[in-house]
């Protein structure tokens, strides 16, 4: 690859959340991958800064993906440069994280063709056919634990005893099949039994504990709505199992349809901030989170019933929009006539979000 100017040769770009070096807080930055380095920029208001804030050289860079050491942040990868400087970057979805890791890994490989292994063994791609020796169990349980898209934690009563932060065997099997981690319910039971074996999950209550004791032959995990399980104590200490008390359980119970980083204009102070948006169906809600905070509670929500959503013209600044913006704007008007102004990072993403939201209005 030849030398490139600042404005071309972009291999991948998008929002990631970066942990600071000096003050170890998390900030959203716009990352641009080039043929030998990763640049990151700050968004000032609704527009990207013209000058980059930092550079991560990728020659002899080691990638650890997933990096699972941060509470409430299961979508982090770690880059370690040739000078042993560490950078921690968080994506909005597992797919996006793995795409970034693969793209960065390809750049490192091009820079160091003699070194075949640039990514740590913890990055294991999912397989369409479930062979347990090809499945990374820590990644599976990590995905189950995700506060936005993982298995829904509930409270259950069994024979007069109350259990919190747990889930049924059938809920686990449903989740594994829905997320294509298993092709059939039988495969899902095999996978869940392996998680029991390695103590990532544990049985609670009489039904599941009896099944585990009696499992001399065959599977020990029950695909049953009355068999209860929970995450192991080591996972619970990570803190992600806190209840989201400020939102109703119904509002947050919908199936996650889409998630990603978008810019939102504030209602009182008309500034633009990057938020993690999570679109849920049945009921239709759009929740948004502050990605710089470890808190798993949404900072706001939009009920989508009866909403109007439309793209805004990128020529000039539309009415209601303040400050300099990059473009790709759209607007949501709720039944209560509240106006939300949102900016997508790219034209295609704006189209995708508008279509996904319209299906739920």
Coordinates of C-alpha atoms in Angstrom, one line a residue:
X1 CA 0.0 0.0 0.0
X2 CA 1.4 3.4 -0.9
X3 CA 1.5 6.5 1.4
X4 CA -1.9 8.1 2.0
X5 CA -3.0 11.6 2.8
X6 CA -5.1 12.4 5.9
X7 CA -8.3 12.3 3.8
X8 CA -8.1 9.1 1.9
X9 CA -7.3 5.4 2.4
X10 CA -10.0 5.0 5.1
X11 CA -10.5 1.3 5.7
X12 CA -13.2 1.6 8.4
X13 CA -14.6 4.4 10.6
X14 CA -17.2 4.9 13.3
X15 CA -17.9 5.6 17.0
X16 CA -16.2 3.7 19.7
X17 CA -15.9 4.4 23.4
X18 CA -12.3 4.8 24.6
X19 CA -10.9 4.7 28.1
X20 CA -8.7 7.6 28.9
X21 CA -5.0 7.1 29.7
X22 CA -4.5 9.6 32.5
X23 CA -8.0 10.0 33.9
X24 CA -9.5 6.5 33.3
X25 CA -12.9 7.6 32.3
X26 CA -14.7 6.5 29.1
X27 CA -15.3 9.0 26.2
X28 CA -16.9 8.5 22.8
X29 CA -14.6 9.2 20.0
X30 CA -14.8 8.9 16.2
X31 CA -12.2 6.3 15.0
X32 CA -10.7 6.2 11.5
X33 CA -8.7 3.1 10.5
X34 CA -5.9 3.7 8.0
X35 CA -3.3 1.3 6.5
X36 CA -0.9 1.7 9.4
X37 CA -2.6 3.5 12.2
X38 CA -5.9 4.2 14.0
X39 CA -6.8 7.8 14.4
X40 CA -9.5 9.2 16.8
X41 CA -11.4 12.4 16.8
X42 CA -13.6 14.3 19.1
X43 CA -17.1 15.4 18.1
X44 CA -17.6 19.0 19.1
X45 CA -21.3 19.8 19.2
X46 CA -22.8 18.0 16.2
X47 CA -19.7 18.0 14.1
X48 CA -16.4 16.1 14.0
X49 CA -13.3 18.0 14.8
X50 CA -11.1 18.6 11.7
X51 CA -7.9 17.6 13.6
X52 CA -7.5 14.2 15.2
X53 CA -7.0 13.9 19.0
X54 CA -4.7 10.9 19.0
X55 CA -3.0 8.1 17.0
X56 CA -2.6 4.4 17.7
X57 CA 0.2 3.0 15.7
X58 CA -0.6 -0.5 14.5
X59 CA 2.7 -2.0 13.6
X60 CA 3.3 -5.0 16.0
X61 CA 0.0 -4.3 17.7
X62 CA -1.6 -7.1 19.8
X63 CA -5.4 -7.4 19.9
X64 CA -7.4 -9.0 22.7
X65 CA -11.0 -9.5 21.7
X66 CA -13.2 -9.8 23.7
X67 CA -11.6 -8.2 26.7
X68 CA -13.8 -9.1 29.7
X69 CA -12.3 -7.3 32.7
X70 CA -14.7 -4.3 32.9
X71 CA -17.9 -4.3 34.8
X72 CA -20.9 -3.5 32.7
X73 CA -18.8 -3.3 29.6
X74 CA -18.8 -6.7 27.9
X75 CA -18.0 -5.3 24.4
X76 CA -14.5 -4.1 24.9
X77 CA -11.3 -5.0 23.0
X78 CA -7.8 -4.2 24.0
X79 CA -5.0 -3.0 21.7
X80 CA -1.4 -3.2 22.9
X81 CA 1.1 -1.3 20.8
X82 CA 4.8 -2.1 20.2
X83 CA 5.7 0.2 23.1
X84 CA 3.3 -1.8 25.4
X85 CA 0.9 1.1 25.6
X86 CA -2.7 -0.3 26.1
X87 CA -5.9 1.1 24.6
X88 CA -9.3 -0.1 25.6
X89 CA -12.1 0.4 23.0
X90 CA -15.8 -0.4 23.4
X91 CA -18.2 -1.1 20.5
X92 CA -22.0 -0.9 20.6
X93 CA -22.6 -4.5 19.5
X94 CA -20.7 -7.8 19.4
X95 CA -20.8 -7.8 15.6
X96 CA -19.3 -4.3 15.4
X97 CA -16.6 -5.1 18.0
X98 CA -15.6 -8.2 16.1
X99 CA -15.6 -6.3 12.7
X100 CA -13.3 -3.7 14.2
X101 CA -11.0 -6.4 15.6
X102 CA -10.9 -8.2 12.3
X103 CA -10.2 -5.0 10.3
X104 CA -7.5 -3.9 12.7
X105 CA -6.0 -7.4 12.7
X106 CA -5.9 -7.4 8.9
X107 CA -3.9 -4.1 9.0
X108 CA -1.5 -5.5 11.5
X109 CA -1.1 -8.6 9.4
X110 CA -0.3 -6.5 6.3
X111 CA 2.3 -4.5 8.3
X112 CA 3.8 -7.7 9.7
X113 CA 3.3 -10.5 7.2
X114 CA 5.8 -12.7 9.0
X115 CA 3.7 -12.8 12.2
X116 CA 0.5 -14.8 11.5
X117 CA -1.0 -14.4 15.0
X118 CA -2.0 -10.9 15.8
X119 CA -5.2 -11.5 17.6
X120 CA -5.4 -13.2 21.0
X121 CA -7.0 -16.7 21.1
X122 CA -9.9 -15.2 23.0
X123 CA -11.3 -14.0 19.7
X124 CA -13.2 -17.0 18.4
X125 CA -15.7 -16.7 15.6
X126 CA -19.1 -18.3 16.0
X127 CA -19.7 -21.4 14.0
X128 CA -23.0 -22.1 12.2
X129 CA -22.9 -25.8 13.3
X130 CA -22.5 -26.2 17.0
X131 CA -19.5 -28.4 17.8
X132 CA -18.7 -27.7 21.5
X133 CA -15.0 -27.9 20.9
X134 CA -15.4 -24.9 18.5
X135 CA -17.5 -22.8 21.0
X136 CA -15.9 -20.3 23.3
X137 CA -18.0 -20.8 26.4
X138 CA -16.7 -17.6 28.1
X139 CA -18.0 -15.6 25.1
X140 CA -21.3 -17.4 25.3
X141 CA -21.9 -16.6 28.9
X142 CA -20.6 -13.1 28.4
X143 CA -23.2 -12.6 25.7
X144 CA -25.9 -14.0 27.9
X145 CA -24.9 -11.5 30.6
X146 CA -25.1 -8.5 28.4
X147 CA -27.4 -6.0 30.1
X148 CA -29.1 -5.0 26.9
X149 CA -29.3 -8.1 24.8
X150 CA -28.6 -11.0 27.2
X151 CA -31.0 -13.3 29.0
X152 CA -33.7 -11.4 30.8
X153 CA -33.3 -11.7 34.6
X154 CA -36.6 -12.2 36.5
X155 CA -38.0 -13.1 39.9
X156 CA -39.6 -16.5 40.4
X157 CA -41.4 -18.2 43.3
X158 CA -41.0 -22.0 43.7
X159 CA -42.9 -23.8 46.5
X160 CA -43.1 -20.7 48.6
X161 CA -39.4 -19.7 48.1
X162 CA -38.7 -16.5 46.2
X163 CA -35.7 -16.2 43.8
X164 CA -34.4 -13.0 42.2
X165 CA -32.0 -12.3 39.3
X166 CA -32.7 -15.7 37.8
X167 CA -34.1 -17.3 34.6
X168 CA -35.8 -20.5 33.6
X169 CA -34.1 -23.3 31.6
X170 CA -36.5 -22.8 28.7
X171 CA -35.6 -19.0 28.6
X172 CA -31.9 -19.9 28.3
X173 CA -32.7 -22.4 25.4
X174 CA -35.0 -19.8 23.7
X175 CA -32.2 -17.2 23.9
X176 CA -29.4 -19.5 22.6
X177 CA -31.6 -20.6 19.6
X178 CA -32.8 -17.0 18.9
X179 CA -29.2 -15.7 18.9
X180 CA -28.1 -18.6 16.6
X181 CA -25.6 -19.9 19.1
X182 CA -27.4 -23.2 18.7
X183 CA -29.4 -24.5 15.7
X184 CA -31.9 -26.6 17.7
X185 CA -33.2 -26.8 21.2
X186 CA -31.3 -30.1 21.7
X187 CA -28.0 -28.3 20.8
X188 CA -28.9 -25.5 23.1
X189 CA -29.4 -27.9 26.0
X190 CA -26.0 -29.4 25.3
X191 CA -24.4 -26.0 25.3
X192 CA -26.2 -24.9 28.5
X193 CA -25.1 -28.2 30.2
X194 CA -21.5 -27.3 29.3
X195 CA -22.0 -23.9 31.0
X196 CA -23.3 -25.7 34.1
X197 CA -20.3 -28.0 34.0
X198 CA -17.8 -25.1 34.1
X199 CA -19.9 -23.4 36.8
X200 CA -20.8 -20.3 34.7
X201 CA -24.4 -21.1 35.5
X202 CA -25.7 -22.7 38.6
X203 CA -29.1 -24.3 39.5
X204 CA -31.3 -22.7 42.1
X205 CA -34.5 -24.1 43.5
X206 CA -35.6 -27.8 43.8
X207 CA -36.4 -28.7 40.2
X208 CA -33.0 -27.8 38.5
X209 CA -30.9 -29.0 41.5
X210 CA -32.6 -32.4 41.5
X211 CA -32.0 -32.7 37.7
X212 CA -28.3 -31.9 38.3
X213 CA -28.0 -34.6 41.0
X214 CA -29.7 -37.2 38.9
X215 CA -27.7 -36.5 35.7
X216 CA -25.5 -39.6 35.7
X217 CA -26.6 -40.2 32.1
X218 CA -27.7 -37.7 29.4
X219 CA -28.1 -34.0 29.7
X220 CA -28.3 -32.3 33.1
X221 CA -29.8 -28.9 32.0
X222 CA -33.6 -28.8 31.8
X223 CA -35.4 -27.1 28.9
X224 CA -38.2 -26.3 31.3
X225 CA -40.0 -23.1 32.4
X226 CA -40.1 -24.3 36.0
X227 CA -36.4 -25.2 36.3
X228 CA -34.5 -22.1 37.6
X229 CA -30.9 -21.1 37.0
X230 CA -28.7 -18.0 37.7
X231 CA -25.2 -16.8 36.9
X232 CA -22.4 -17.9 39.2
X233 CA -21.3 -15.7 42.1
X234 CA -18.2 -14.6 40.3
X235 CA -20.3 -13.1 37.5
X236 CA -22.7 -11.5 40.0
X237 CA -19.8 -9.7 41.6
X238 CA -19.2 -7.9 38.4
X239 CA -22.2 -5.8 39.2
X240 CA -24.3 -6.0 35.9
X241 CA -27.2 -7.8 37.6
X242 CA -28.5 -4.6 39.3
X243 CA -32.2 -4.0 38.6
X244 CA -33.0 -1.1 36.4
X245 CA -35.3 0.5 38.9
X246 CA -36.1 3.8 37.2
X247 CA -37.9 2.2 34.2
X248 CA -40.8 -0.1 34.3
X249 CA -40.1 -3.8 33.7
X250 CA -42.6 -3.8 30.8
X251 CA -40.9 -1.0 29.0
X252 CA -37.5 -2.8 29.1
X253 CA -38.9 -6.2 28.4
X254 CA -39.2 -5.9 24.7
X255 CA -37.0 -7.8 22.2
X256 CA -33.9 -5.8 21.2
X257 CA -34.2 -5.1 17.5
X258 CA -31.3 -2.7 16.8
X259 CA -28.6 -0.8 18.7
X260 CA -25.9 1.7 17.8
X261 CA -24.3 5.1 18.6
X262 CA -26.2 8.2 17.4
X263 CA -26.0 11.9 18.2
X264 CA -29.0 13.4 20.0
X265 CA -29.8 17.1 20.5
X266 CA -30.7 18.0 24.1
X267 CA -34.1 19.4 25.0
X268 CA -33.2 22.2 27.4
X269 CA -29.5 22.8 26.5
X270 CA -29.5 22.4 22.7
X271 CA -26.1 20.6 22.6
X272 CA -25.4 17.4 20.8
X273 CA -24.2 14.3 22.6
X274 CA -23.4 10.8 21.5
X275 CA -25.8 8.2 23.0
X276 CA -26.1 4.5 22.7
X277 CA -29.6 3.9 21.3
X278 CA -31.4 0.6 21.9
X279 CA -34.5 -0.1 19.9
X280 CA -37.0 -2.6 21.5
X281 CA -40.1 -4.2 20.1
X282 CA -43.3 -5.4 21.9
X283 CA -43.6 -2.9 23.4
X284 CA -42.0 -0.4 20.9
X285 CA -39.5 1.8 22.8
X286 CA -36.3 3.6 21.9
X287 CA -34.1 3.9 24.9
X288 CA -30.9 5.9 25.0
X289 CA -27.9 5.5 27.4
X290 CA -24.8 7.6 28.2
X291 CA -21.9 5.4 27.0
X292 CA -19.4 7.3 29.2
X293 CA -21.2 6.0 32.3
X294 CA -21.1 2.4 33.7
X295 CA -24.8 2.8 34.8
X296 CA -27.1 0.4 32.9
X297 CA -30.1 2.6 33.4
X298 CA -31.3 4.5 30.3
X299 CA -31.0 8.3 30.6
X300 CA -34.2 8.6 28.5
X301 CA -36.8 6.7 26.5
X302 CA -39.2 7.4 23.6
X303 CA -42.5 5.5 23.4
X304 CA -42.9 4.7 19.7
X305 CA -46.6 4.1 19.6
X306 CA -48.1 6.7 17.2
X307 CA -44.7 8.3 16.5
X308 CA -43.8 10.1 13.3
X309 CA -40.2 9.6 12.0
X310 CA -38.7 11.4 9.0
X311 CA -35.4 12.4 7.5
X312 CA -34.4 16.0 7.5
X313 CA -33.0 17.9 4.6
X314 CA -29.2 18.1 4.8
X315 CA -29.1 21.4 2.8
X316 CA -28.8 24.1 5.5
X317 CA -29.8 23.7 9.1
X318 CA -33.5 22.6 9.6
X319 CA -35.8 24.4 11.9
X320 CA -35.4 23.3 15.5
X321 CA -31.8 22.2 15.0
X322 CA -29.0 24.2 16.7
X323 CA -25.3 24.4 16.1
X324 CA -23.1 23.0 13.3
X325 CA -24.1 19.5 12.3
X326 CA -22.5 16.9 10.1
X327 CA -25.8 15.9 8.4
X328 CA -27.8 12.7 8.2
X329 CA -30.4 14.1 10.5
X330 CA -33.8 12.7 11.3
X331 CA -36.7 13.7 13.6
X332 CA -39.0 11.7 15.8
X333 CA -42.3 13.4 16.9
X334 CA -44.1 11.5 19.7
X335 CA -47.9 11.3 20.3
X336 CA -47.3 14.0 23.0
X337 CA -45.8 16.2 20.4
X338 CA -42.2 16.0 21.8
X339 CA -39.6 16.5 19.1
X340 CA -36.4 14.6 19.1
X341 CA -33.6 15.5 16.7
X342 CA -31.1 12.7 16.0
X343 CA -28.0 12.5 13.8
X344 CA -26.7 9.3 12.3
X345 CA -23.0 8.9 11.5
X346 CA -23.7 7.9 7.9
X347 CA -26.5 8.2 5.3
X348 CA -27.1 4.4 5.2
X349 CA -27.4 4.3 9.0
X350 CA -30.0 7.0 8.9
X351 CA -32.1 5.0 6.4
X352 CA -31.7 1.8 8.5
X353 CA -32.8 3.5 11.7
X354 CA -35.8 5.3 10.1
X355 CA -37.0 2.0 8.6
X356 CA -36.5 0.0 11.8
X357 CA -38.3 2.7 13.9
X358 CA -41.2 3.0 11.4
X359 CA -41.9 -0.8 11.7
X360 CA -42.7 -0.2 15.4
X361 CA -44.8 2.9 15.3

